[in-house]
Amino acid sequence: MYLCNVSQAGDMKKLATLLKLSFIVLGWIVFILLSYVAFKDEKTNVLITMKDSLRETINIDYQERLNKILVSYRPLGRKVKGVQIECGDSMETIYFEDSIHESLATQSANQYVMTRIIPVNPDKFNKIFQEEWEKNGVSATKTGIIYRHNKKKAFSDNDSISFQSALVTPVQTIDAKRSAGVQAWAMIHWTEIVKHTTPKVLWSIIAYFIVLVWVSLSFLKKPLEKDIPASQKCTQFEKMVLKLESQKLYINDQPCPIAPADFNLLLLFINAPEHFLTKEDIKNVFWPQEDKPDNKIHNHISTLKSSIKNFPEYQIITEPKKGYRLVISSNG
């Protein structure tokens, strides 16, 4: 038992509450960052899939257009630095920055010729892209193609706006002189990206979210009335706090309704040696002029027991022919 200043205890409690709140806020910030990183990584994976689909589309479109014209070429070896292209009466030699495989050189050279004879049709190209895209199991609300040739752009479906809010691939050049290129774009709902998140990552985030919600709700559900008002002196016995000025009792940080007379009797028990009181001790404090106050003492003890009955670790026991003692039970 000792006297305490509740204002100091209140400050410590506020500090502890602030620290708990800070940890919860930090937990939510970490959750948001983890979710953002996971979403961004999966978005990058979807973009890689788009690039693969675009490359396959370029090859398919190339073969379809190549079948419509006749292009002659003379490769200069298995790995070549350049190719000679004959188109009609003209011949042109194109050199590459690095040696590349003959088939790639041939395709690149043919694409250069075809950009002038039978250029990429963005609408047809987009249909092929959609078919290749669907093979990868990713759904898009809309896809489109941007065809670039000599700094001019052509859009599939004449849609030059939607791509600005879509996921867009980098420009993929298709010809030897890098004068033509294509870009693919797709309108993808965020749920579609989440759906393709790696199960291990997704379940880790879900588990973290559940724990975070549980901790947050547990903190917020604590009743405000449990807080002991500050700025009053008190007497404390174990987890009992008795505010002397307002005569209010708190046990385990919870308010415990108690009558003023019972409050004073409890305070008398706390201050007594070994928390023991004889009937004479109680009589001298409350009814010093009474000759036979036994009934009043019995009733007074009964009401005090009733006041603290919700906290069974604290009990008033009767010691026959001796008096009464305030004790803390072994499970308190």
Short mmCIF file of C-alpha atoms in Angstrom, two decimals, residues 17-221:
data_model
loop_
_atom_site.label_atom_id
_atom_site.label_comp_id
_atom_site.label_asym_id
_atom_site.label_seq_id
_atom_site.Cartn_x
_atom_site.Cartn_y
_atom_site.Cartn_z
CA THR A 17 -1.67 4.38 -25.24
CA LEU A 18 0.23 6.65 -27.62
CA LEU A 19 2.91 4.01 -28.13
CA LYS A 20 0.29 1.34 -28.84
CA LEU A 21 -1.45 3.65 -31.29
CA SER A 22 1.89 4.42 -32.96
CA PHE A 23 2.62 0.72 -33.40
CA ILE A 24 -0.83 0.17 -34.94
CA VAL A 25 -0.36 3.09 -37.34
CA LEU A 26 3.09 1.78 -38.22
CA GLY A 27 1.57 -1.65 -38.82
CA TRP A 28 -0.96 -0.20 -41.28
CA ILE A 29 1.77 1.77 -43.06
CA VAL A 30 3.82 -1.41 -43.45
CA PHE A 31 0.72 -3.23 -44.72
CA ILE A 32 0.07 -0.53 -47.33
CA LEU A 33 3.71 -0.60 -48.45
CA LEU A 34 3.73 -4.42 -48.70
CA SER A 35 0.49 -4.37 -50.69
CA TYR A 36 1.84 -1.68 -52.98
CA VAL A 37 5.09 -3.54 -53.63
CA ALA A 38 3.25 -6.82 -54.28
CA PHE A 39 0.79 -5.07 -56.61
CA LYS A 40 3.60 -3.29 -58.45
CA ASP A 41 5.58 -6.53 -58.88
CA GLU A 42 2.56 -8.34 -60.27
CA LYS A 43 1.81 -5.39 -62.55
CA THR A 44 5.37 -5.73 -63.86
CA ASN A 45 4.78 -9.44 -64.47
CA VAL A 46 1.60 -8.63 -66.41
CA LEU A 47 3.57 -6.14 -68.51
CA ILE A 48 6.17 -8.84 -69.26
CA THR A 49 3.33 -11.08 -70.42
CA MET A 50 2.09 -8.28 -72.65
CA LYS A 51 5.57 -7.93 -74.19
CA ASP A 52 5.70 -11.67 -74.90
CA SER A 53 2.26 -11.53 -76.52
CA LEU A 54 3.31 -8.51 -78.57
CA ARG A 55 6.46 -10.26 -79.87
CA GLU A 56 4.42 -13.29 -80.89
CA THR A 57 1.87 -11.02 -82.57
CA ILE A 58 4.64 -9.29 -84.54
CA ASN A 59 5.79 -12.67 -85.89
CA ILE A 60 2.29 -13.78 -86.83
CA ASP A 61 1.44 -10.46 -88.47
CA TYR A 62 4.75 -10.53 -90.32
CA GLN A 63 4.05 -13.95 -91.83
CA GLU A 64 0.53 -12.94 -92.86
CA ARG A 65 1.73 -9.80 -94.63
CA LEU A 66 4.78 -11.51 -96.12
CA ASN A 67 2.54 -14.07 -97.83
CA LYS A 68 0.86 -11.24 -99.73
CA ILE A 69 4.02 -9.94 -101.44
CA LEU A 70 7.25 -11.23 -102.91
CA VAL A 71 10.45 -9.92 -101.37
CA SER A 72 13.92 -10.95 -102.60
CA TYR A 73 16.90 -10.80 -100.31
CA ARG A 74 20.52 -11.95 -100.30
CA PRO A 75 21.79 -12.76 -96.80
CA LEU A 76 25.48 -12.21 -96.23
CA GLY A 77 26.12 -15.26 -93.96
CA ARG A 78 24.66 -17.18 -91.03
CA LYS A 79 25.32 -14.20 -88.79
CA VAL A 80 25.17 -11.07 -90.82
CA LYS A 81 26.12 -7.45 -90.45
CA GLY A 82 23.75 -6.36 -93.19
CA VAL A 83 21.41 -7.38 -96.00
CA GLN A 84 20.78 -6.32 -99.57
CA ILE A 85 17.19 -5.71 -100.47
CA GLU A 86 15.77 -5.70 -103.98
CA CYS A 87 12.35 -4.17 -104.36
CA GLY A 88 11.33 -3.62 -107.97
CA ASP A 89 14.21 -1.95 -109.77
CA SER A 90 15.88 -0.65 -106.64
CA MET A 91 18.45 -2.28 -104.38
CA GLU A 92 19.41 -1.11 -100.94
CA THR A 93 22.00 -2.37 -98.45
CA ILE A 94 21.13 -2.16 -94.78
CA TYR A 95 23.75 -2.64 -92.08
CA PHE A 96 23.09 -3.59 -88.46
CA GLU A 97 24.88 -2.33 -85.38
CA ASP A 98 25.82 -5.91 -84.40
CA SER A 99 25.89 -9.19 -86.21
CA ILE A 100 22.53 -10.97 -85.95
CA HIS A 101 21.15 -14.31 -87.06
CA GLU A 102 20.24 -14.58 -90.72
CA SER A 103 16.54 -15.26 -90.10
CA LEU A 104 16.20 -12.19 -87.87
CA ALA A 105 18.06 -10.07 -90.38
CA THR A 106 15.77 -11.33 -93.13
CA GLN A 107 12.62 -10.59 -91.15
CA SER A 108 13.88 -7.13 -90.18
CA ALA A 109 14.75 -6.32 -93.78
CA ASN A 110 11.43 -7.61 -95.09
CA GLN A 111 9.58 -5.55 -92.51
CA TYR A 112 11.38 -2.47 -93.81
CA VAL A 113 10.18 -3.15 -97.34
CA MET A 114 6.65 -4.03 -96.25
CA THR A 115 6.23 -0.77 -94.31
CA ARG A 116 6.13 0.92 -97.74
CA ILE A 117 4.11 -1.72 -99.60
CA ILE A 118 1.77 -3.27 -97.02
CA PRO A 119 2.19 -1.59 -93.63
CA VAL A 120 0.85 -2.88 -90.32
CA ASN A 121 -2.92 -2.58 -89.98
CA PRO A 122 -3.49 -1.64 -86.29
CA ASP A 123 -7.01 -3.15 -86.21
CA LYS A 124 -5.95 -6.53 -87.60
CA PHE A 125 -2.81 -6.46 -85.47
CA ASN A 126 -4.92 -5.84 -82.35
CA LYS A 127 -7.15 -8.87 -83.12
CA ILE A 128 -4.08 -11.10 -83.29
CA PHE A 129 -2.74 -9.54 -80.09
CA GLN A 130 -6.04 -10.22 -78.30
CA GLU A 131 -5.89 -13.89 -79.28
CA GLU A 132 -2.30 -14.22 -78.05
CA TRP A 133 -3.12 -12.27 -74.89
CA GLU A 134 -6.04 -14.54 -74.01
CA LYS A 135 -3.77 -17.58 -74.24
CA ASN A 136 -1.92 -16.26 -71.17
CA GLY A 137 -5.09 -16.29 -69.05
CA VAL A 138 -5.15 -12.57 -68.24
CA SER A 139 -8.39 -10.68 -68.86
CA ALA A 140 -8.48 -7.12 -70.14
CA THR A 141 -11.54 -4.94 -70.57
CA LYS A 142 -9.99 -3.50 -73.72
CA THR A 143 -6.76 -3.75 -75.71
CA GLY A 144 -5.26 -1.59 -78.42
CA ILE A 145 -2.28 -1.09 -80.72
CA ILE A 146 -0.26 2.01 -81.56
CA TYR A 147 1.60 1.70 -84.87
CA ARG A 148 4.46 4.15 -85.40
CA HIS A 149 6.07 4.81 -88.76
CA ASN A 150 8.35 7.74 -89.55
CA LYS A 151 7.18 9.55 -86.42
CA LYS A 152 3.51 9.17 -87.38
CA LYS A 153 1.06 7.22 -85.25
CA ALA A 154 -1.92 5.06 -86.17
CA PHE A 155 -4.28 3.72 -83.50
CA SER A 156 -6.45 0.63 -83.54
CA ASP A 157 -10.16 1.54 -83.60
CA ASN A 158 -8.95 5.14 -84.01
CA ASP A 159 -8.72 5.23 -80.21
CA SER A 160 -6.00 7.69 -79.29
CA ILE A 161 -7.22 8.34 -75.73
CA SER A 162 -7.78 5.10 -73.80
CA PHE A 163 -4.10 4.09 -73.79
CA GLN A 164 -3.30 7.11 -71.59
CA SER A 165 -4.88 5.36 -68.57
CA ALA A 166 -3.89 1.82 -69.57
CA LEU A 167 -0.90 -0.47 -69.10
CA VAL A 168 1.35 0.19 -72.13
CA THR A 169 4.36 -1.73 -73.44
CA PRO A 170 7.51 0.04 -74.62
CA VAL A 171 7.84 0.61 -78.37
CA GLN A 172 8.95 -2.57 -80.16
CA THR A 173 10.76 -1.72 -83.40
CA ILE A 174 10.07 -4.15 -86.24
CA ASP A 175 12.24 -3.09 -89.21
CA ALA A 176 15.93 -2.89 -90.03
CA LYS A 177 16.11 0.90 -90.03
CA ARG A 178 14.06 1.28 -86.85
CA SER A 179 11.60 3.47 -88.68
CA ALA A 180 8.55 1.43 -87.66
CA GLY A 181 7.42 0.11 -84.33
CA VAL A 182 4.39 -1.08 -82.39
CA GLN A 183 3.07 -0.68 -78.87
CA ALA A 184 0.33 -2.66 -77.17
CA TRP A 185 -1.89 -1.40 -74.39
CA ALA A 186 -4.51 -3.03 -72.18
CA MET A 187 -7.14 -1.80 -69.76
CA ILE A 188 -6.77 -4.18 -66.81
CA HIS A 189 -8.84 -3.99 -63.61
CA TRP A 190 -6.79 -4.05 -60.42
CA THR A 191 -8.64 -7.19 -59.25
CA GLU A 192 -7.27 -9.02 -62.28
CA ILE A 193 -3.73 -8.14 -61.22
CA VAL A 194 -4.43 -9.23 -57.64
CA LYS A 195 -5.90 -12.50 -58.94
CA HIS A 196 -2.59 -13.37 -60.59
CA THR A 197 -0.51 -12.56 -57.51
CA THR A 198 1.63 -15.47 -56.32
CA PRO A 199 -0.46 -17.47 -53.77
CA LYS A 200 2.33 -17.35 -51.18
CA VAL A 201 2.54 -13.56 -51.37
CA LEU A 202 -1.24 -13.11 -51.48
CA TRP A 203 -1.93 -15.30 -48.44
CA SER A 204 0.89 -13.65 -46.51
CA ILE A 205 -0.70 -10.25 -47.09
CA ILE A 206 -4.17 -11.56 -46.15
CA ALA A 207 -2.84 -13.11 -42.93
CA TYR A 208 -1.02 -9.88 -42.04
CA PHE A 209 -4.22 -7.92 -42.72
CA ILE A 210 -6.34 -10.19 -40.47
CA VAL A 211 -3.89 -9.91 -37.58
CA LEU A 212 -3.64 -6.16 -38.04
CA VAL A 213 -7.43 -5.73 -38.01
CA TRP A 214 -7.72 -7.91 -34.89
CA VAL A 215 -5.06 -5.92 -33.03
CA SER A 216 -6.59 -2.60 -34.09
CA LEU A 217 -10.10 -3.59 -33.02
CA SER A 218 -8.82 -4.97 -29.72
CA PHE A 219 -7.21 -1.63 -28.99
CA LEU A 220 -10.21 0.45 -30.06
CA LYS A 221 -12.73 -1.68 -28.15
#
